mmCIF file of C-alpha atoms in Angstrom:
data_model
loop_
_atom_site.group_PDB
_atom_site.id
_atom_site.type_symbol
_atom_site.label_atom_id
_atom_site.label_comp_id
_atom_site.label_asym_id
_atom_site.label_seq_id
_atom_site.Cartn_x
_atom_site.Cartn_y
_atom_site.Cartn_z
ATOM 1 C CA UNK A 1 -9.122 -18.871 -8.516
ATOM 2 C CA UNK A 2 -6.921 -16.834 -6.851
ATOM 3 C CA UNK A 3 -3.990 -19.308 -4.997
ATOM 4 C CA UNK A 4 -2.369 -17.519 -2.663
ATOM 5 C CA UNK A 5 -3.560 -19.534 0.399
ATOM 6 C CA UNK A 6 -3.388 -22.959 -1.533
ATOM 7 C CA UNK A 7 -0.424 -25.141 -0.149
ATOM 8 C CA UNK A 8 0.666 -26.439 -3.604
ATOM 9 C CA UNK A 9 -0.554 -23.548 -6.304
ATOM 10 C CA UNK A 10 -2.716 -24.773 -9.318
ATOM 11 C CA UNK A 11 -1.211 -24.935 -12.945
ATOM 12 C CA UNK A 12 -2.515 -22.293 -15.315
ATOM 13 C CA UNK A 13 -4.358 -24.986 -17.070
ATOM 14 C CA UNK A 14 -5.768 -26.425 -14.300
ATOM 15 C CA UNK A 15 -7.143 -22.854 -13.173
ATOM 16 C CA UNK A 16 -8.779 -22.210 -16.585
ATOM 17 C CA UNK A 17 -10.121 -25.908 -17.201
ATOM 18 C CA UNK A 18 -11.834 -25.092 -12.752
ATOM 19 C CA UNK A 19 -13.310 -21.693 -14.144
ATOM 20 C CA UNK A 20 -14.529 -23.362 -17.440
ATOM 21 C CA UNK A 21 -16.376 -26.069 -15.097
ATOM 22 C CA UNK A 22 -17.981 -23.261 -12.842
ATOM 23 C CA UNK A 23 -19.306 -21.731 -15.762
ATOM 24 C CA UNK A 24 -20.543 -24.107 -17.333
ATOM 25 C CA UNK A 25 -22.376 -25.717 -14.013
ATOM 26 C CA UNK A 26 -22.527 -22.733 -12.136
ATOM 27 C CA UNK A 27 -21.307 -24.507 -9.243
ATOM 28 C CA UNK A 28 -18.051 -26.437 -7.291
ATOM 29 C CA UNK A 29 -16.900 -28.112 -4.595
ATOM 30 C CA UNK A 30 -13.509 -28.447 -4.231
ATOM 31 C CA UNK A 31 -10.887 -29.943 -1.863
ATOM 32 C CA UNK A 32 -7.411 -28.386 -1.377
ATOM 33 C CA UNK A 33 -5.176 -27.683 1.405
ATOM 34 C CA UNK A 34 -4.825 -24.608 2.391
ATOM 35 C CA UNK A 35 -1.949 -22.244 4.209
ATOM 36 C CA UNK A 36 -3.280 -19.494 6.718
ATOM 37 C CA UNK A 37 -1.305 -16.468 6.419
ATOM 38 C CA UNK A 38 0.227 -17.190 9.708
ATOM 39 C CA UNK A 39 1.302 -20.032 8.109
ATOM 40 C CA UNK A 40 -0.686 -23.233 9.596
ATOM 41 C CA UNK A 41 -2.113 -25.689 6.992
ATOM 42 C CA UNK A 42 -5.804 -27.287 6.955
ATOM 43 C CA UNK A 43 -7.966 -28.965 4.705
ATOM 44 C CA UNK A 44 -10.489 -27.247 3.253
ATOM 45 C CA UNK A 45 -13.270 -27.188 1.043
ATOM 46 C CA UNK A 46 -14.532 -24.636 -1.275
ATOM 47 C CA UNK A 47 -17.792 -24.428 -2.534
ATOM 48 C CA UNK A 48 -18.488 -22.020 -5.035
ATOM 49 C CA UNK A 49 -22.025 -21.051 -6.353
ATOM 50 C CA UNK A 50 -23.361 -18.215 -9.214
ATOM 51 C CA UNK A 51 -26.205 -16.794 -8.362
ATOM 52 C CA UNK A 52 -27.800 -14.589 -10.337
ATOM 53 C CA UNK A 53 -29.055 -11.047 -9.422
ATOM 54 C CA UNK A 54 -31.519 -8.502 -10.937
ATOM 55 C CA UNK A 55 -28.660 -6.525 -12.792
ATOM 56 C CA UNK A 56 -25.294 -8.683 -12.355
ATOM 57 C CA UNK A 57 -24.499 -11.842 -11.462
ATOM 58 C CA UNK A 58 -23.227 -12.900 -7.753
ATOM 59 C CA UNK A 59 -20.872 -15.659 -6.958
ATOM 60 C CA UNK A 60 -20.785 -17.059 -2.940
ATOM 61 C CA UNK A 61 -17.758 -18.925 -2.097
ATOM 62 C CA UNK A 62 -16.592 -20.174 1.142
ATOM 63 C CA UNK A 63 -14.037 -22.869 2.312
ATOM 64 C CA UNK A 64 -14.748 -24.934 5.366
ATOM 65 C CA UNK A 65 -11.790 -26.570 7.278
ATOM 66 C CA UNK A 66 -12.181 -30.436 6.650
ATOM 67 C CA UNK A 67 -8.828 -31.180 8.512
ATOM 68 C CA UNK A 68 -11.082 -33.452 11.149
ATOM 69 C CA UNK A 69 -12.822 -35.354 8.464
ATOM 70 C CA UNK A 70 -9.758 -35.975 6.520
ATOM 71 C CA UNK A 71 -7.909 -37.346 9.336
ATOM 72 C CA UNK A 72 -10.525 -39.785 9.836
ATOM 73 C CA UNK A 73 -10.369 -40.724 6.474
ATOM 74 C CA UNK A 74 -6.511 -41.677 6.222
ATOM 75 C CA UNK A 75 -7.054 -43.287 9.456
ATOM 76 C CA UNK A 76 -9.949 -45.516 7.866
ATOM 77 C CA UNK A 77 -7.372 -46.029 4.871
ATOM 78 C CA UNK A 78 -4.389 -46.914 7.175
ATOM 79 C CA UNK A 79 -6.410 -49.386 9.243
ATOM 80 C CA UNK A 80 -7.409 -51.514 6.151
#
């Protein structure tokens, strides 16, 4: 889990007890926010799969910018 792009990093434990998870479900989804390396922050969420090939094993992660969806959310939360 590298954290380079995460606005608040991740505690060493916290890393290892996220790549003990994945491996034992083979799977994640995630939400953190993020910091572009032109420095704007979003919302994001990562989704992390393993897949398994005919010699190794592959691993497809992506994060998709939530920031909308969020923002809806707090303004649900504010409004009650």
């Amino acid at each position: 889990f590298g954290d380079v792009m995460h606005v608040t990093p991740l505690a060493e434990a916290d890393k290892q007890e996220l790549i003990a998870l994945f491996l034992r479900r083979g799977y994640l989804e995630l939400e953190f926010e993020y910091k572009t390396f032109r420095g704007k922050t979003f919302w994001g969420e990562l989704s992390a799969r393993k897949m398994e090939g005919e010699s190794n094993p592959y691993f497809l992660v992506r994060i998709r910018d939530i920031s909308e969806r969020k923002e809806y959310q707090n303004m649900l939360e504010r409004s009650n």
